Amino acid sequence: MGRRIIRAIEWLLLDFEERMVTFMVWLCWILGITTDEVEAYRERQKGATGPAPIAHKPRFPPEPQMPSKTAALHNRKD
């Protein structure tokens, strides 16, 4: 039973991938995007990328601050 479910999911994902590729081909054809333009864009991207910037973030998020014991408490109606 489990194998049949896995096969069904696999079939659905492959069918979805096939439809997406077909859609992208049609979209490129309609917009007039050629393989040469795609390759040129990729080359420009490769040349423009350098080492990733190092983000200076703290290793751990800051601890939440506890309210002060001297702070006024909300008025309660008993």
Coordinates of N, CA, C and O in Angstrom, one line a residue:
M1 N 0.8 -1.2 0.0 CA 0.0 0.0 0.0 C 0.9 1.3 0.0 O 0.6 2.2 -0.7
G2 N 1.9 1.3 0.9 CA 2.8 2.4 0.9 C 3.5 2.7 -0.4 O 3.7 3.8 -0.8
R3 N 3.9 1.6 -1.0 CA 4.7 1.7 -2.3 C 3.8 2.3 -3.4 O 4.2 3.2 -4.2
R4 N 2.5 2.0 -3.3 CA 1.6 2.6 -4.3 C 1.4 4.1 -4.1 O 1.3 4.9 -5.1
I5 N 1.4 4.5 -2.8 CA 1.2 5.9 -2.5 C 2.5 6.7 -3.0 O 2.4 7.7 -3.6
I6 N 3.6 6.1 -2.7 CA 4.9 6.7 -3.1 C 4.9 6.8 -4.7 O 5.3 7.9 -5.2
R7 N 4.5 5.8 -5.4 CA 4.5 5.8 -6.8 C 3.5 6.9 -7.3 O 3.8 7.6 -8.3
A8 N 2.4 7.0 -6.7 CA 1.4 8.0 -7.1 C 2.0 9.5 -6.9 O 1.8 10.3 -7.8
I9 N 2.7 9.7 -5.8 CA 3.3 11.0 -5.5 C 4.4 11.3 -6.6 O 4.5 12.4 -7.1
E10 N 5.2 10.2 -6.8 CA 6.2 10.4 -7.8 C 5.7 10.7 -9.2 O 6.2 11.6 -9.9
W11 N 4.6 10.1 -9.6 CA 4.0 10.3 -10.9 C 3.5 11.7 -10.9 O 3.6 12.5 -11.9
L12 N 2.8 12.2 -9.8 CA 2.3 13.6 -9.8 C 3.4 14.6 -9.9 O 3.3 15.6 -10.6
L13 N 4.5 14.4 -9.2 CA 5.6 15.3 -9.2 C 6.3 15.4 -10.6 O 6.6 16.5 -11.1
L14 N 6.4 14.2 -11.2 CA 7.1 14.2 -12.5 C 6.1 14.9 -13.6 O 6.6 15.6 -14.4
D15 N 4.8 14.6 -13.4 CA 3.9 15.3 -14.3 C 3.9 16.8 -14.1 O 3.9 17.5 -15.1
F16 N 4.0 17.2 -12.9 CA 4.0 18.7 -12.6 C 5.3 19.3 -13.2 O 5.3 20.3 -13.8
E17 N 6.4 18.6 -13.0 CA 7.7 19.1 -13.6 C 7.6 19.2 -15.1 O 8.1 20.2 -15.7
E18 N 7.1 18.2 -15.7 CA 6.9 18.2 -17.2 C 6.1 19.4 -17.6 O 6.4 20.1 -18.6
R19 N 5.0 19.6 -16.9 CA 4.2 20.8 -17.3 C 4.9 22.1 -17.1 O 4.7 23.0 -17.9
M20 N 5.7 22.2 -16.1 CA 6.4 23.5 -15.8 C 7.5 23.7 -16.9 O 7.6 24.8 -17.4
V21 N 8.1 22.7 -17.3 CA 9.1 22.8 -18.4 C 8.5 23.2 -19.7 O 8.9 24.1 -20.4
T22 N 7.4 22.6 -20.0 CA 6.6 22.9 -21.2 C 6.2 24.4 -21.1 O 6.3 25.1 -22.1
F23 N 5.7 24.8 -20.0 CA 5.2 26.2 -19.8 C 6.4 27.2 -20.0 O 6.3 28.2 -20.7
M24 N 7.6 26.9 -19.5 CA 8.7 27.7 -19.6 C 9.2 27.8 -21.1 O 9.6 28.9 -21.5
V25 N 9.1 26.7 -21.8 CA 9.5 26.7 -23.2 C 8.6 27.6 -24.0 O 9.0 28.4 -24.8
W26 N 7.3 27.5 -23.8 CA 6.3 28.3 -24.5 C 6.5 29.8 -24.1 O 6.4 30.6 -25.0
L27 N 6.7 30.0 -22.8 CA 6.9 31.4 -22.4 C 8.1 32.1 -23.0 O 8.0 33.2 -23.5
C28 N 9.2 31.3 -23.1 CA 10.4 31.9 -23.8 C 10.1 32.1 -25.3 O 10.6 33.1 -25.8
W29 N 9.4 31.2 -25.9 CA 9.1 31.3 -27.3 C 8.2 32.5 -27.5 O 8.5 33.3 -28.5
I30 N 7.2 32.7 -26.7 CA 6.3 33.9 -26.9 C 7.0 35.2 -26.6 O 6.8 36.2 -27.4
L31 N 7.9 35.2 -25.6 CA 8.6 36.5 -25.3 C 9.9 36.7 -26.2 O 10.5 37.7 -26.1
G32 N 10.2 35.7 -27.0 CA 11.3 35.8 -27.9 C 12.7 35.7 -27.2 O 13.7 36.2 -27.7
I33 N 12.7 35.0 -26.1 CA 14.0 34.8 -25.4 C 14.7 33.6 -26.0 O 14.2 32.5 -26.2
T34 N 16.0 33.9 -26.4 CA 16.8 32.8 -27.1 C 17.8 32.2 -26.1 O 18.1 32.8 -25.1
T35 N 18.3 31.1 -26.5 CA 19.4 30.4 -25.8 C 20.6 31.3 -25.6 O 21.2 31.3 -24.5
D36 N 20.9 32.0 -26.6 CA 22.1 32.9 -26.6 C 21.9 34.0 -25.5 O 22.9 34.3 -24.8
E37 N 20.7 34.5 -25.4 CA 20.5 35.6 -24.4 C 20.6 35.0 -23.0 O 21.1 35.6 -22.1
V38 N 20.1 33.8 -22.8 CA 20.1 33.1 -21.5 C 21.6 32.9 -21.1 O 22.0 33.1 -20.0
E39 N 22.4 32.4 -22.1 CA 23.8 32.1 -21.8 C 24.5 33.4 -21.5 O 25.4 33.4 -20.6
A40 N 24.2 34.4 -22.2 CA 24.9 35.7 -21.9 C 24.6 36.2 -20.6 O 25.4 36.7 -19.8
Y41 N 23.3 36.1 -20.2 CA 22.9 36.5 -18.8 C 23.6 35.7 -17.7 O 24.0 36.3 -16.7
R42 N 23.7 34.4 -17.9 CA 24.4 33.6 -17.0 C 25.8 34.0 -16.8 O 26.4 34.0 -15.7
E43 N 26.5 34.3 -17.9 CA 27.9 34.7 -17.9 C 28.0 36.0 -17.1 O 29.0 36.2 -16.3
R44 N 27.1 37.0 -17.3 CA 27.2 38.2 -16.6 C 27.0 38.0 -15.1 O 27.6 38.6 -14.3
Q45 N 26.1 37.1 -14.8 CA 25.8 36.8 -13.4 C 27.1 36.2 -12.7 O 27.4 36.5 -11.6
K46 N 27.7 35.2 -13.4 CA 28.9 34.6 -12.9 C 30.0 35.6 -12.6 O 30.7 35.6 -11.7
G47 N 30.1 36.6 -13.6 CA 31.2 37.6 -13.4 C 30.9 38.6 -12.3 O 31.8 39.2 -11.7
A48 N 29.6 38.9 -12.1 CA 29.2 39.9 -11.1 C 29.2 39.3 -9.6 O 29.2 40.1 -8.7
T49 N 29.2 38.0 -9.5 CA 29.2 37.5 -8.1 C 30.6 37.3 -7.6 O 31.5 36.9 -8.3
G50 N 30.7 37.7 -6.4 CA 32.0 37.6 -5.6 C 31.7 36.7 -4.4 O 30.7 36.1 -4.3
P51 N 32.6 36.8 -3.5 CA 32.4 36.0 -2.2 C 31.2 36.6 -1.5 O 31.0 37.8 -1.5
A52 N 30.4 35.8 -0.9 CA 29.3 36.2 -0.1 C 29.7 37.1 1.0 O 30.7 36.8 1.7
P53 N 29.0 38.2 1.2 CA 29.3 39.1 2.4 C 29.0 38.4 3.7 O 28.1 37.6 3.8
I54 N 29.9 38.7 4.7 CA 29.7 38.1 6.0 C 28.8 39.0 6.8 O 29.0 40.1 7.0
A55 N 27.7 38.4 7.2 CA 26.8 39.1 8.1 C 27.3 39.0 9.5 O 27.6 38.0 10.0
H56 N 27.3 40.2 10.2 CA 27.7 40.2 11.6 C 26.5 40.1 12.5 O 26.0 41.2 13.0
K57 N 26.0 39.0 12.6 CA 24.8 38.8 13.5 C 25.3 38.1 14.7 O 26.2 37.3 14.7
P58 N 24.6 38.3 15.8 CA 25.0 37.6 17.0 C 24.7 36.1 16.9 O 23.8 35.7 16.2
R59 N 25.5 35.3 17.6 CA 25.3 33.9 17.4 C 24.0 33.4 18.0 O 23.3 32.6 17.5
F60 N 23.6 34.1 19.1 CA 22.3 33.7 19.7 C 21.4 35.0 19.7 O 21.9 36.1 19.8
P61 N 20.1 34.8 19.6 CA 19.2 36.0 19.7 C 19.3 36.6 21.1 O 19.6 35.9 22.0
P62 N 19.0 37.8 21.2 CA 19.0 38.4 22.5 C 17.9 37.8 23.5 O 16.9 37.4 23.0
E63 N 18.3 37.8 24.7 CA 17.3 37.2 25.7 C 16.2 38.2 25.9 O 16.4 39.4 25.9
P64 N 15.0 37.7 26.0 CA 13.9 38.7 26.3 C 14.0 39.3 27.7 O 14.5 38.6 28.6
Q65 N 13.7 40.5 27.8 CA 13.9 41.2 29.1 C 12.6 41.0 30.0 O 11.5 41.1 29.5
M66 N 12.9 40.7 31.2 CA 11.8 40.5 32.2 C 11.4 41.9 32.7 O 12.2 42.8 32.8
P67 N 10.1 42.0 32.9 CA 9.7 43.3 33.5 C 10.2 43.5 34.8 O 10.5 42.6 35.6
S68 N 10.5 44.8 35.1 CA 11.1 45.2 36.4 C 10.0 44.9 37.5 O 8.8 45.1 37.4
K69 N 10.6 44.5 38.7 CA 9.7 44.2 39.8 C 9.2 45.5 40.4 O 8.2 45.6 41.1
T70 N 9.8 46.6 40.1 CA 9.4 47.9 40.6 C 8.4 48.6 39.7 O 7.8 49.6 40.0
A71 N 8.2 48.0 38.5 CA 7.2 48.6 37.6 C 5.8 48.5 38.1 O 5.5 47.5 38.8
A72 N 5.0 49.4 37.8 CA 3.6 49.4 38.3 C 2.8 48.3 37.7 O 2.9 48.0 36.5
L73 N 2.1 47.5 38.5 CA 1.3 46.4 38.0 C 0.0 47.0 37.5 O -0.5 48.1 37.9
H74 N -0.7 46.3 36.6 CA -2.0 46.7 36.0 C -3.0 46.7 37.2 O -3.0 45.9 38.0
N75 N -3.9 47.6 37.1 CA -5.0 47.7 38.1 C -5.9 46.5 37.9 O -6.4 46.2 36.8
R76 N -6.1 45.7 38.9 CA -7.0 44.6 38.9 C -8.3 44.9 39.6 O -8.3 45.6 40.6
K77 N -9.4 44.5 39.0 CA -10.7 44.6 39.7 C -11.1 43.3 40.3 O -11.2 42.3 39.6
D78 N -11.2 43.2 41.6 CA -11.5 42.0 42.3 C -13.0 41.9 42.5 O -13.8 42.7 42.7

